[in-house]
Short mmCIF file of C-alpha atoms in Angstrom, two decimals:
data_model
loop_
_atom_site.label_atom_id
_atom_site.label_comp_id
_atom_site.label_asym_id
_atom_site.label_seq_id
_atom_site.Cartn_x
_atom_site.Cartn_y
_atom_site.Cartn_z
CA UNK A 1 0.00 0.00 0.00
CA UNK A 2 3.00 2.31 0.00
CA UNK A 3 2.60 4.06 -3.12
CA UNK A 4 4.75 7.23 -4.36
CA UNK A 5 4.53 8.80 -6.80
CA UNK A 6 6.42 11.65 -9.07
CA UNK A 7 5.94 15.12 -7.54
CA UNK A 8 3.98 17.36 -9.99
CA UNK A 9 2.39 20.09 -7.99
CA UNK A 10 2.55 21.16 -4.46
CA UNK A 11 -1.47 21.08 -4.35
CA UNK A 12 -3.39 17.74 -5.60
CA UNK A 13 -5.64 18.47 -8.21
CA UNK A 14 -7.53 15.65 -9.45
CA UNK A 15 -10.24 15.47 -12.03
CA UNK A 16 -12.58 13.39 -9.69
CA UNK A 17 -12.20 16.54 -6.80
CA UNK A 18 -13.09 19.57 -9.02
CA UNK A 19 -15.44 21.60 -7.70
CA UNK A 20 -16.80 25.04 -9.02
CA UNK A 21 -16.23 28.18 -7.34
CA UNK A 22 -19.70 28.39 -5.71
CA UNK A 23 -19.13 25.17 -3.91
CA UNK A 24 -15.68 26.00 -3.02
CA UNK A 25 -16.85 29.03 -1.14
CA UNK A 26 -18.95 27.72 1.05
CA UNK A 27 -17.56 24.12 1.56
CA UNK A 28 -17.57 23.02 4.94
CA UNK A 29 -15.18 21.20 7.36
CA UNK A 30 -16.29 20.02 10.64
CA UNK A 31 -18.69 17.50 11.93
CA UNK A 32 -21.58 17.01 10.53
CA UNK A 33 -24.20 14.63 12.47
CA UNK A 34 -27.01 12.74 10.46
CA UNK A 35 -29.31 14.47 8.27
CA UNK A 36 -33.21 13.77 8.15
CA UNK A 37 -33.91 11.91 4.33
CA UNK A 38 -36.53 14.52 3.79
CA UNK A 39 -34.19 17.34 4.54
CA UNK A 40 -31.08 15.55 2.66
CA UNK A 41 -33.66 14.53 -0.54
CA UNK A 42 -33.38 18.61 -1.14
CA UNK A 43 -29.71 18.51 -2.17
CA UNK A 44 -28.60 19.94 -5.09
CA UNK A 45 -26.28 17.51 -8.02
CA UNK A 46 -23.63 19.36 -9.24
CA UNK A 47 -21.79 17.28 -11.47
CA UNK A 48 -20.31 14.21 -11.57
CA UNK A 49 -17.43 13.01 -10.07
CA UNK A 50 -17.04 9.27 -10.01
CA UNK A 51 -18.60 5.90 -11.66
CA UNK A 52 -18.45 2.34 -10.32
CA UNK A 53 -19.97 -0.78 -11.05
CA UNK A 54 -22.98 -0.23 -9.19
CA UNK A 55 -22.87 3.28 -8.38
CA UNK A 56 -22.34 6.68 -9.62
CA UNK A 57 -20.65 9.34 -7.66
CA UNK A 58 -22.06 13.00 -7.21
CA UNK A 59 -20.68 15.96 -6.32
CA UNK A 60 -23.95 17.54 -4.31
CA UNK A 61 -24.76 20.89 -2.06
CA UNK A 62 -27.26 21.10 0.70
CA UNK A 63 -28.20 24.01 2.49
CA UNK A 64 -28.13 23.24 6.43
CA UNK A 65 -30.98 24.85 8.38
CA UNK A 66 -30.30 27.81 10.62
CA UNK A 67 -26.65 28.35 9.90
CA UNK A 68 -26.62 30.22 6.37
CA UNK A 69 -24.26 27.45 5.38
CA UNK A 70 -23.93 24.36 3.12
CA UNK A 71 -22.54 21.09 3.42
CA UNK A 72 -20.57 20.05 0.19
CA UNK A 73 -20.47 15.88 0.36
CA UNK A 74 -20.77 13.46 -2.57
CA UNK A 75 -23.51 11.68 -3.37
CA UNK A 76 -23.00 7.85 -3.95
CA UNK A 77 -26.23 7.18 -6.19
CA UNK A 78 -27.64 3.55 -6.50
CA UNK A 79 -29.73 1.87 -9.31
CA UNK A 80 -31.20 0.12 -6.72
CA UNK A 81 -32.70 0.75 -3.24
CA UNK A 82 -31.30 -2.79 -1.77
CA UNK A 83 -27.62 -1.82 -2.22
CA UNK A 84 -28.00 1.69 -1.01
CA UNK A 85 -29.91 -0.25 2.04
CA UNK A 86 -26.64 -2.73 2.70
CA UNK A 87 -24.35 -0.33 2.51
CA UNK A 88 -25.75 2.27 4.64
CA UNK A 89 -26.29 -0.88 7.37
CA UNK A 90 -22.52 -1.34 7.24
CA UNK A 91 -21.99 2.52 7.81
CA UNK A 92 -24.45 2.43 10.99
CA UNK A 93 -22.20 -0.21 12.29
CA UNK A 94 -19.06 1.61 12.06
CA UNK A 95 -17.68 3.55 14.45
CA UNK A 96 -16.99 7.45 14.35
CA UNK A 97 -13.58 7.57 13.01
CA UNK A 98 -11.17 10.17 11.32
CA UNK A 99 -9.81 7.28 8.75
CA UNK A 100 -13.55 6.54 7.25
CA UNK A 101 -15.94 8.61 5.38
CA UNK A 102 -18.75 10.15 7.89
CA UNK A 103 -22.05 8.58 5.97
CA UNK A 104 -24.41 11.33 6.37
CA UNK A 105 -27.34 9.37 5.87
CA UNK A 106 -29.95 8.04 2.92
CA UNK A 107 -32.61 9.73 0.72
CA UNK A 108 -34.25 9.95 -2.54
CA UNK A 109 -33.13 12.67 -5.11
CA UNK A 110 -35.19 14.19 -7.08
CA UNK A 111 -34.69 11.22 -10.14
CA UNK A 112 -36.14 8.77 -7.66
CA UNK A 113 -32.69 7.37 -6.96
CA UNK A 114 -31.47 6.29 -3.52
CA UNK A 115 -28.06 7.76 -2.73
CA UNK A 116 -25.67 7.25 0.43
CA UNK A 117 -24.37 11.40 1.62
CA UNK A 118 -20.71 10.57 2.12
CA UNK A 119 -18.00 12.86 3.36
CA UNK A 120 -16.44 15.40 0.32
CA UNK A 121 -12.97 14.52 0.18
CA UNK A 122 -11.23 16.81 -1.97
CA UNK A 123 -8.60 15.42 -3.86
CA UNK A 124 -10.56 12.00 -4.75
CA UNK A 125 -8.29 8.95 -4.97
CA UNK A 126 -5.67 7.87 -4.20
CA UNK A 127 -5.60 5.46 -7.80
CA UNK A 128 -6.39 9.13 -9.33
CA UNK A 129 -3.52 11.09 -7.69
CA UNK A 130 -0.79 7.86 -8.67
CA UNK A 131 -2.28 7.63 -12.05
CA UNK A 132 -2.02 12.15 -12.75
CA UNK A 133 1.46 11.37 -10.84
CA UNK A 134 0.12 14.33 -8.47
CA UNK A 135 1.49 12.74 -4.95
CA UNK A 136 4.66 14.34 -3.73
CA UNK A 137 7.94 11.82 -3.52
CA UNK A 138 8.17 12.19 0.18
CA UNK A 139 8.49 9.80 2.68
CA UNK A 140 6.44 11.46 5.69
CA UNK A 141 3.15 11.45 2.65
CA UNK A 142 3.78 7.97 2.26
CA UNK A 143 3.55 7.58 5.51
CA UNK A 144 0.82 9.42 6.74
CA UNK A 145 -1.07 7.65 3.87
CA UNK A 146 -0.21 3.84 5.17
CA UNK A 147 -1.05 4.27 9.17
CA UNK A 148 -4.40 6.10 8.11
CA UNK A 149 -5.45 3.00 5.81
CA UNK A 150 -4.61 0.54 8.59
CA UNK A 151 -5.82 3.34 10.83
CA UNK A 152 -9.22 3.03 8.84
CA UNK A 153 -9.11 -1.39 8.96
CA UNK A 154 -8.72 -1.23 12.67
CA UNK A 155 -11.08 0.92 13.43
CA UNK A 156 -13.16 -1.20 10.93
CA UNK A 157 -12.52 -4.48 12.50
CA UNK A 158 -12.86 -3.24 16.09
CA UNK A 159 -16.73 -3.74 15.01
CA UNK A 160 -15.86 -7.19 12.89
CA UNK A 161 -17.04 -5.33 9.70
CA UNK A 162 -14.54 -6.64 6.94
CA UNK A 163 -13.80 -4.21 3.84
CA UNK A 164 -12.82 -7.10 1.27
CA UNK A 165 -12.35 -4.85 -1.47
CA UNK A 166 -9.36 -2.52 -0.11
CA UNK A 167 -7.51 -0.92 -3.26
CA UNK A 168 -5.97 2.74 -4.07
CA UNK A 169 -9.31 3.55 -5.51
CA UNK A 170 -11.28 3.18 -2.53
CA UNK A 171 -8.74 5.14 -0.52
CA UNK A 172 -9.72 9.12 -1.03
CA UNK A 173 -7.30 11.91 0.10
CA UNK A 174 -8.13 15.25 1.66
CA UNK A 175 -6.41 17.40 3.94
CA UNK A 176 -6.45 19.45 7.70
CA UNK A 177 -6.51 22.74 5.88
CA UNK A 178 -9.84 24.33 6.49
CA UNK A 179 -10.67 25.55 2.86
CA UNK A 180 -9.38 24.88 -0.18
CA UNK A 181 -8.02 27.83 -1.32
CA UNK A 182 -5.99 27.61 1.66
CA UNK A 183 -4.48 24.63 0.85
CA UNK A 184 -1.87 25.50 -1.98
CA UNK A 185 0.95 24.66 0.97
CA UNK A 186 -0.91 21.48 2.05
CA UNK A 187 1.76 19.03 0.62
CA UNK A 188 5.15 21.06 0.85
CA UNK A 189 7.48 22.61 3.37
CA UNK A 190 6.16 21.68 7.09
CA UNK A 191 2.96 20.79 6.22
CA UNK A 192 3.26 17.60 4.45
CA UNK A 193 1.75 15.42 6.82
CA UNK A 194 -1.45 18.06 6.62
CA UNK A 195 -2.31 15.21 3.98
CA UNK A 196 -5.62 12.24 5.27
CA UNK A 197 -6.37 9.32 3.93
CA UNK A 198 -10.01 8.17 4.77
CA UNK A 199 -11.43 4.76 3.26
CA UNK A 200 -14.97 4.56 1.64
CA UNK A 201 -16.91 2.03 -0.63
CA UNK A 202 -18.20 -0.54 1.75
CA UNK A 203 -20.69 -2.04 -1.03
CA UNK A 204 -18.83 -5.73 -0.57
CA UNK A 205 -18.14 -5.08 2.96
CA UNK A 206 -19.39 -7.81 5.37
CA UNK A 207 -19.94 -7.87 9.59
CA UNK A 208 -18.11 -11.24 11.13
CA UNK A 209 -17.67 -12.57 7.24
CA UNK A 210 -13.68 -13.82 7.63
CA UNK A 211 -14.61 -17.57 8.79
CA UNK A 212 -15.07 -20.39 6.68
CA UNK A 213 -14.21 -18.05 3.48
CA UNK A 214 -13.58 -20.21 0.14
CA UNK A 215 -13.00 -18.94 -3.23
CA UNK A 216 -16.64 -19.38 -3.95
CA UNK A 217 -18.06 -16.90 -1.63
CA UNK A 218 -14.62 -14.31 -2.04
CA UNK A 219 -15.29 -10.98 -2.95
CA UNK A 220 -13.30 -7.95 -4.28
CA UNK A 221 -11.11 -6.69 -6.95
CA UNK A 222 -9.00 -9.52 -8.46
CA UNK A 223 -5.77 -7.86 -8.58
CA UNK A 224 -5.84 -6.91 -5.00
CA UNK A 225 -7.07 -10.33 -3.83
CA UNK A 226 -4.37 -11.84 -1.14
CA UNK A 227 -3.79 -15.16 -2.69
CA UNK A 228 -5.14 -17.16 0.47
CA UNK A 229 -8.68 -15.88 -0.83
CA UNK A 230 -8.02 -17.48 -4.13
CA UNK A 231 -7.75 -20.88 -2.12
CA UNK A 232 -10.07 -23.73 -3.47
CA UNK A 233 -10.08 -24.89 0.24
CA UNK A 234 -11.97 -23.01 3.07
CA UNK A 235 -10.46 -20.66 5.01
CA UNK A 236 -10.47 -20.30 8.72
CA UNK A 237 -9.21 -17.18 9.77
CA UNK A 238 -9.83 -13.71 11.69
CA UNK A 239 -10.09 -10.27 12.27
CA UNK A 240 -6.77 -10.62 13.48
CA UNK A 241 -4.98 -12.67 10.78
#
């Protein structure tokens, strides 16, 4: 998982994290508790920022009630109300943790499609940032980067919820700085490490599913299967294996 990459610019710029200038000026950082579906069903799409196999990715803007603010988070839209429904369980059983995307909550938009609110991080992947070759060479990125993702499968396991499909695309990146255009410095000088990692996608993700797994029942992304999941005999492992 210890990926670097050629240093292009001091400030990661991805295609999947472009924003316009209305959202930037009113994005907010902070915590953000759940929202009500009937309030979060009044969000506004912005554009698109992401596709999947069973999901597309929105870039979305909702106005939050008695602060004069908005909360800029993407929208993970489902064709289908069951997988919205399993994923959002998995969410509800995580805990509150600085290495996973909040989940905001579930609601219909206004296309009758169910879609997951899920924290905005700015820069989008980490696959994205390796493939643009927009990650600094530095050690301390690299780093910060690795303890967050096993920062993010600890927390994840303390509740016996099991990712099984961990890859570089399912990693995003943001950062500490509190807007954007404040973040030009993020990556260089003393304020490399101002860099998060924060995992998301939990659409194959499964509560006490490491027992008895066999290659008929294994899930993920083929080239970041461990071989032991590849096994044609059952497996009998662990959270902590």
């Amino acid at each position: 998982l210890l990926f670097i990459a050629r240093y292009k610019k001091p400030c990661l710029a991805s295609k999947a994290s472009k924003v316009t200038d209305q959202a930037l000026a009113i994005e907010v950082q902070g915590e953000q508790s759940y929202i009500q579906p009937s309030h979060l069903s009044q969000a506004e799409m912005i554009d698109t920022i992401g596709h999947g196999s069973q999901a597309t990715v929105m870039l979305a803007k909702l106005q939050i009630q008695g602060q004069g603010t908005a909360l800029i988070f993407a929208a993970k839209q489902y064709a289908h109300r069951e997988a919205a429904q399993l994923e959002l369980q998995v969410f509800e059983k995580l805990p509150p943790s600085e290495h996973i995307v909040r989940c905001y909550g579930c609601a219909l938009n206004d296309k009758r499609r169910w879609f997951l609110a899920l924290e905005y991080c700015r820069y989008g992947s980490l696959a994205s940032c390796l493939q643009a070759k927009q990650l600094p060479r530095h050690r301390d990125v690299a780093l910060r980067i690795f303890l967050d993702i096993l920062g993010g499968l600890r927390d994840a396991h303390s509740v016996s919820v099991v990712h099984r499909d961990l890859k570089p695309a399912n990693v995003l990146l943001t950062c500490t700085c509190p807007a954007l255009s404040e973040c030009s410095s993020a990556l260089t000088g003393n304020s490399v490490n101002a860099i998060r990692a924060k995992l998301t996608d939990f659409g194959m993700a499964k509560v006490d599913a490491m027992l008895g797994m066999s290659s008929g029942n294994a899930a993920g992304t083929i080239a970041f299967l461990p071989p032991e999941r590849m096994s044609r005999q059952a497996l009998d492992a662990d959270l902590s294996t």
